[in-house]
Amino acid sequence: MGDKVISAPSISVNDSPVAIVPNSFSYTEGKGEQTVRVVSTGGGAVEQVYSQNVESNLSNVKFTMLPTLANIDLARQWKTNENQNVLVVTGKDGNGNTFDRTFQNAGLINDTEIQLGSETVIELEFLSDAAV
Amino acid sequence: MSELLDEIIVELDRPVLYTPKGEGEQVESKTVVLKAPSAKQLQYTSVLKQAFFQALSSLKDESGNVVVEGDESEMNGEAIISMLYMSNVDFNKIQVASRELFKLVGSLDGQKDLNDLLINKLGADDFEKMIGEYLVNFTLASALKQIK
């Protein structure tokens, strides 16, 4: 049986399930950015120097929701919580293998724009501790 | 038999992770606090009470007696759950009603109200323990005093 994608994750914020727009969820692991540079002792000999930019060791979580009254209130509450939110994403691939990530100390960082319309969405972006 | 209480605390064999309000990290909960029911929860407590009496009725022997193992003055939650399972009562109805009831009266560590997501994290044995303790201490508290 071949590998299958995880396409319908379940999201919860502060232990409450959240209904999101399908295919809108994305995250980064929070391993940050690294650089690889070269040093040379001369004569064509080079060595690699690897460094971690710990400033970027945060997870970035994004998803969108529909502008229902409940969701508008949720986004407002998450913003009020500052960086005291916890997001959990779980999912299964088509072969039944499970997946989960937890994002602690998450803050809703974008100035959430609420577009009220029949085909509009609320876009949300969180920064949190590196995913566990 | 216990006197009427306002709430009971059930210790969990399998702790559950949850996010306390105002905190950005998950903590482990080892207890569930269950409050006494009011008339508001009657639609669920009545299901539990009826199930218990139906179970009693189905377990009567030829003499009309129900024999329960152990100290009959100490009908605890575990004994009640065993009795329900031994009877012909549909336990699924009990667990469905209990789930809805606990969402109204239950909280982790007395802080985080139970919802479906948190209840799904509870161990099966812990959930059954909650049902048993709730029956003993609240729903059947007065009825059990009359049963010998």
GROMACS .gro file of C-alpha atoms in nm:
model
  280
    1MET     CA    1   0.000   0.000   0.000
    2GLY     CA    2   0.151   0.336  -0.099
    3ASP     CA    3   0.184   0.645   0.122
    4LYS     CA    4  -0.119   0.867   0.148
    5VAL     CA    5  -0.145   1.233   0.241
    6ILE     CA    6  -0.302   1.378   0.552
    7SER     CA    7  -0.566   1.599   0.401
    8ALA     CA    8  -0.834   1.649   0.666
    9PRO     CA    9  -0.670   1.736   0.998
   10SER     CA   10  -0.861   1.811   1.317
   11ILE     CA   11  -0.769   2.137   1.484
   12SER     CA   12  -0.834   2.237   1.842
   13VAL     CA   13  -0.746   2.562   2.015
   14ASN     CA   14  -0.744   2.561   2.394
   15ASP     CA   15  -0.918   2.220   2.395
   16SER     CA   16  -1.208   2.335   2.178
   17PRO     CA   17  -1.241   2.194   1.828
   18VAL     CA   18  -1.231   2.450   1.549
   19ALA     CA   19  -1.395   2.413   1.209
   20ILE     CA   20  -1.154   2.541   0.944
   21VAL     CA   21  -1.172   2.584   0.570
   22PRO     CA   22  -1.048   2.257   0.416
   23ASN     CA   23  -0.693   2.257   0.279
   24SER     CA   24  -0.617   2.586   0.454
   25PHE     CA   25  -0.403   2.457   0.741
   26SER     CA   26  -0.025   2.488   0.733
   27TYR     CA   27   0.252   2.498   0.991
   28THR     CA   28   0.626   2.504   1.033
   29GLU     CA   29   0.803   2.269   1.273
   30GLY     CA   30   0.984   2.553   1.447
   31LYS     CA   31   1.328   2.412   1.378
   32GLY     CA   32   1.424   2.752   1.250
   33GLU     CA   33   1.665   2.861   0.980
   34GLN     CA   34   2.019   2.742   0.942
   35THR     CA   35   2.312   2.865   0.747
   36VAL     CA   36   2.600   2.672   0.604
   37ARG     CA   37   2.917   2.863   0.534
   38VAL     CA   38   3.257   2.770   0.419
   39VAL     CA   39   3.593   2.838   0.575
   40SER     CA   40   3.923   2.764   0.418
   41THR     CA   41   4.262   2.686   0.564
   42GLY     CA   42   4.412   2.753   0.227
   43GLY     CA   43   4.533   2.537  -0.051
   44GLY     CA   44   4.182   2.470  -0.171
   45ALA     CA   45   4.086   2.293   0.151
   46VAL     CA   46   3.747   2.395   0.271
   47GLU     CA   47   3.537   2.308   0.569
   48GLN     CA   48   3.174   2.354   0.634
   49VAL     CA   49   3.049   2.563   0.927
   50TYR     CA   50   2.692   2.506   1.023
   51SER     CA   51   2.500   2.753   1.237
   52GLN     CA   52   2.150   2.774   1.379
   53ASN     CA   53   1.965   3.104   1.388
   54VAL     CA   54   1.769   3.047   1.707
   55GLU     CA   55   1.577   3.369   1.652
   56SER     CA   56   1.369   3.174   1.403
   57ASN     CA   57   1.293   2.878   1.632
   58LEU     CA   58   0.922   2.939   1.638
   59SER     CA   59   0.640   2.750   1.474
   60ASN     CA   60   0.420   2.941   1.235
   61VAL     CA   61   0.063   2.809   1.213
   62LYS     CA   62  -0.188   2.933   0.961
   63PHE     CA   63  -0.544   2.844   0.877
   64THR     CA   64  -0.864   3.011   0.767
   65MET     CA   65  -1.215   3.003   0.906
   66LEU     CA   66  -1.549   3.119   0.773
   67PRO     CA   67  -1.681   3.449   0.916
   68THR     CA   68  -1.953   3.305   1.139
   69LEU     CA   69  -2.046   3.482   1.460
   70ALA     CA   70  -1.892   3.203   1.668
   71ASN     CA   71  -1.565   3.217   1.474
   72ILE     CA   72  -1.544   3.595   1.498
   73ASP     CA   73  -1.580   3.565   1.875
   74LEU     CA   74  -1.319   3.289   1.884
   75ALA     CA   75  -1.064   3.497   1.694
   76ARG     CA   76  -1.129   3.786   1.929
   77GLN     CA   77  -1.078   3.565   2.234
   78TRP     CA   78  -0.756   3.415   2.097
   79LYS     CA   79  -0.621   3.763   2.042
   80THR     CA   80  -0.715   3.859   2.398
   81ASN     CA   81  -0.529   3.553   2.530
   82GLU     CA   82  -0.207   3.702   2.387
   83ASN     CA   83   0.048   3.417   2.367
   84GLN     CA   84  -0.139   3.189   2.606
   85ASN     CA   85  -0.312   2.970   2.349
   86VAL     CA   86  -0.243   2.605   2.279
   87LEU     CA   87  -0.314   2.460   1.935
   88VAL     CA   88  -0.328   2.090   1.863
   89VAL     CA   89  -0.353   1.939   1.517
   90THR     CA   90  -0.424   1.569   1.467
   91GLY     CA   91  -0.483   1.368   1.159
   92LYS     CA   92  -0.477   1.028   0.992
   93ASP     CA   93  -0.353   0.935   0.651
   94GLY     CA   94  -0.546   0.699   0.429
   95ASN     CA   95  -0.358   0.402   0.577
   96GLY     CA   96  -0.470   0.481   0.931
   97ASN     CA   97  -0.135   0.617   1.050
   98THR     CA   98  -0.183   0.898   1.301
   99PHE     CA   99  -0.018   1.236   1.317
  100ASP     CA  100  -0.023   1.506   1.581
  101ARG     CA  101   0.152   1.828   1.669
  102THR     CA  102   0.106   2.058   1.968
  103PHE     CA  103   0.186   2.429   1.957
  104GLN     CA  104   0.218   2.583   2.302
  105ASN     CA  105   0.237   2.950   2.399
  106ALA     CA  106   0.077   3.045   2.070
  107GLY     CA  107  -0.006   3.406   1.995
  108LEU     CA  108  -0.239   3.524   1.718
  109ILE     CA  109  -0.008   3.769   1.548
  110ASN     CA  110  -0.187   3.900   1.244
  111ASP     CA  111  -0.429   4.189   1.269
  112THR     CA  112  -0.725   3.968   1.187
  113GLU     CA  113  -0.934   4.109   0.909
  114ILE     CA  114  -1.298   4.009   0.926
  115GLN     CA  115  -1.455   4.022   0.584
  116LEU     CA  116  -1.828   3.979   0.602
  117GLY     CA  117  -1.958   3.820   0.287
  118SER     CA  118  -2.087   3.500   0.137
  119GLU     CA  119  -1.750   3.388   0.002
  120THR     CA  120  -1.507   3.553   0.241
  121VAL     CA  121  -1.283   3.398   0.505
  122ILE     CA  122  -1.094   3.495   0.820
  123GLU     CA  123  -0.723   3.434   0.787
  124LEU     CA  124  -0.532   3.352   1.103
  125GLU     CA  125  -0.163   3.330   1.175
  126PHE     CA  126  -0.010   3.213   1.502
  127LEU     CA  127   0.347   3.203   1.626
  128SER     CA  128   0.421   2.952   1.897
  129ASP     CA  129   0.692   2.746   2.063
  130ALA     CA  130   0.842   2.488   1.831
  131ALA     CA  131   0.594   2.210   1.757
  132VAL     CA  132   0.607   1.900   1.975
  133MET     CA  133  -2.372   0.544   5.233
  134SER     CA  134  -2.254   0.899   5.156
  135GLU     CA  135  -2.456   1.205   5.251
  136LEU     CA  136  -2.576   1.440   4.980
  137LEU     CA  137  -2.280   1.632   4.840
  138ASP     CA  138  -2.235   1.938   4.621
  139GLU     CA  139  -1.956   1.782   4.419
  140ILE     CA  140  -1.728   1.481   4.409
  141ILE     CA  141  -1.370   1.443   4.293
  142VAL     CA  142  -1.282   1.139   4.084
  143GLU     CA  143  -0.915   1.046   4.054
  144LEU     CA  144  -0.807   0.947   3.707
  145ASP     CA  145  -0.594   0.639   3.651
  146ARG     CA  146  -0.486   0.785   3.318
  147PRO     CA  147  -0.409   1.160   3.351
  148VAL     CA  148  -0.532   1.384   3.072
  149LEU     CA  149  -0.352   1.678   2.912
  150TYR     CA  150  -0.547   2.002   2.890
  151THR     CA  151  -0.489   2.377   2.860
  152PRO     CA  152  -0.585   2.571   3.174
  153LYS     CA  153  -0.753   2.901   3.105
  154GLY     CA  154  -0.504   3.181   3.069
  155GLU     CA  155  -0.208   2.951   3.035
  156GLY     CA  156  -0.022   2.877   2.718
  157GLU     CA  157   0.094   2.528   2.806
  158GLN     CA  158  -0.077   2.198   2.857
  159VAL     CA  159  -0.080   2.047   3.203
  160GLU     CA  160  -0.172   1.703   3.327
  161SER     CA  161  -0.503   1.661   3.502
  162LYS     CA  162  -0.538   1.376   3.749
  163THR     CA  163  -0.885   1.460   3.876
  164VAL     CA  164  -1.231   1.529   3.745
  165VAL     CA  165  -1.473   1.733   3.955
  166LEU     CA  166  -1.839   1.639   3.907
  167LYS     CA  167  -2.106   1.869   4.047
  168ALA     CA  168  -2.440   1.760   4.185
  169PRO     CA  169  -2.717   1.765   3.924
  170SER     CA  170  -3.002   2.012   3.917
  171ALA     CA  171  -3.338   1.981   3.745
  172LYS     CA  172  -3.164   2.111   3.435
  173GLN     CA  173  -2.981   1.780   3.400
  174LEU     CA  174  -3.288   1.569   3.475
  175GLN     CA  175  -3.318   1.445   3.116
  176TYR     CA  176  -2.982   1.268   3.160
  177THR     CA  177  -2.994   1.166   3.526
  178SER     CA  178  -3.334   1.007   3.471
  179VAL     CA  179  -3.183   0.781   3.203
  180LEU     CA  180  -2.918   0.665   3.451
  181LYS     CA  181  -3.165   0.615   3.732
  182GLN     CA  182  -3.406   0.422   3.515
  183ALA     CA  183  -3.124   0.203   3.386
  184PHE     CA  184  -3.023   0.119   3.740
  185PHE     CA  185  -3.372   0.013   3.843
  186GLN     CA  186  -3.420  -0.183   3.523
  187ALA     CA  187  -3.092  -0.359   3.597
  188LEU     CA  188  -3.208  -0.438   3.951
  189SER     CA  189  -3.529  -0.581   3.814
  190SER     CA  190  -3.351  -0.797   3.557
  191LEU     CA  191  -3.113  -0.943   3.819
  192LYS     CA  192  -3.376  -1.061   4.067
  193ASP     CA  193  -3.362  -1.429   4.153
  194GLU     CA  194  -3.665  -1.655   4.194
  195SER     CA  195  -3.729  -1.516   4.539
  196GLY     CA  196  -3.734  -1.164   4.407
  197ASN     CA  197  -3.397  -1.083   4.568
  198VAL     CA  198  -3.096  -0.927   4.405
  199VAL     CA  199  -2.770  -1.068   4.537
  200VAL     CA  200  -2.475  -0.830   4.521
  201GLU     CA  201  -2.132  -0.954   4.614
  202GLY     CA  202  -1.940  -0.775   4.886
  203ASP     CA  203  -2.046  -0.563   5.180
  204GLU     CA  204  -2.407  -0.468   5.108
  205SER     CA  205  -2.373  -0.153   5.318
  206GLU     CA  206  -2.101  -0.028   5.084
  207MET     CA  207  -2.253  -0.022   4.738
  208ASN     CA  208  -1.973   0.157   4.557
  209GLY     CA  209  -1.941   0.284   4.202
  210GLU     CA  210  -1.752  -0.021   4.081
  211ALA     CA  211  -2.022  -0.256   4.209
  212ILE     CA  212  -2.292  -0.054   4.036
  213ILE     CA  213  -2.107  -0.061   3.704
  214SER     CA  214  -2.058  -0.438   3.735
  215MET     CA  215  -2.426  -0.478   3.811
  216LEU     CA  216  -2.525  -0.272   3.508
  217TYR     CA  217  -2.301  -0.478   3.282
  218MET     CA  218  -2.443  -0.803   3.423
  219SER     CA  219  -2.797  -0.692   3.354
  220ASN     CA  220  -2.977  -0.672   3.022
  221VAL     CA  221  -2.965  -0.290   3.026
  222ASP     CA  222  -2.813  -0.131   2.716
  223PHE     CA  223  -2.494   0.022   2.855
  224ASN     CA  224  -2.451   0.229   2.542
  225LYS     CA  225  -2.755   0.439   2.641
  226ILE     CA  226  -2.597   0.493   2.981
  227GLN     CA  227  -2.265   0.607   2.842
  228VAL     CA  228  -2.432   0.843   2.590
  229ALA     CA  229  -2.643   1.004   2.864
  230SER     CA  230  -2.341   1.019   3.095
  231ARG     CA  231  -2.133   1.194   2.831
  232GLU     CA  232  -2.394   1.466   2.787
  233LEU     CA  233  -2.437   1.494   3.165
  234PHE     CA  234  -2.065   1.526   3.233
  235LYS     CA  235  -2.037   1.805   2.977
  236LEU     CA  236  -2.277   2.003   3.196
  237VAL     CA  237  -2.145   1.916   3.541
  238GLY     CA  238  -1.785   1.803   3.493
  239SER     CA  239  -1.450   1.981   3.485
  240LEU     CA  240  -1.085   1.879   3.485
  241ASP     CA  241  -0.922   1.980   3.814
  242GLY     CA  242  -1.233   2.188   3.876
  243GLN     CA  243  -1.105   2.436   3.616
  244LYS     CA  244  -1.166   2.325   3.259
  245ASP     CA  245  -1.522   2.233   3.168
  246LEU     CA  246  -1.551   1.898   2.998
  247ASN     CA  247  -1.638   1.887   2.630
  248ASP     CA  248  -1.643   1.606   2.374
  249LEU     CA  249  -1.277   1.653   2.292
  250LEU     CA  250  -1.166   1.623   2.654
  251ILE     CA  251  -1.403   1.337   2.730
  252ASN     CA  252  -1.259   1.146   2.433
  253LYS     CA  253  -0.917   1.173   2.596
  254LEU     CA  254  -1.035   1.001   2.916
  255GLY     CA  255  -0.953   0.638   2.962
  256ALA     CA  256  -1.246   0.398   2.926
  257ASP     CA  257  -1.203   0.273   3.283
  258ASP     CA  258  -1.190   0.629   3.414
  259PHE     CA  259  -1.511   0.716   3.232
  260GLU     CA  260  -1.685   0.414   3.380
  261LYS     CA  261  -1.553   0.508   3.723
  262MET     CA  262  -1.704   0.854   3.681
  263ILE     CA  263  -2.041   0.701   3.593
  264GLY     CA  264  -2.029   0.470   3.894
  265GLU     CA  265  -1.926   0.738   4.141
  266TYR     CA  266  -2.187   0.979   4.007
  267LEU     CA  267  -2.459   0.720   4.046
  268VAL     CA  268  -2.355   0.632   4.401
  269ASN     CA  269  -2.310   0.986   4.526
  270PHE     CA  270  -2.584   1.174   4.343
  271THR     CA  271  -2.837   1.004   4.122
  272LEU     CA  272  -2.898   0.705   4.346
  273ALA     CA  273  -2.787   0.848   4.680
  274SER     CA  274  -3.130   0.842   4.839
  275ALA     CA  275  -3.249   0.528   4.656
  276LEU     CA  276  -2.949   0.321   4.768
  277LYS     CA  277  -3.024   0.391   5.133
  278GLN     CA  278  -3.347   0.197   5.098
  279ILE     CA  279  -3.193  -0.101   4.921
  280LYS     CA  280  -3.078  -0.391   5.138
   0.00000   0.00000   0.00000
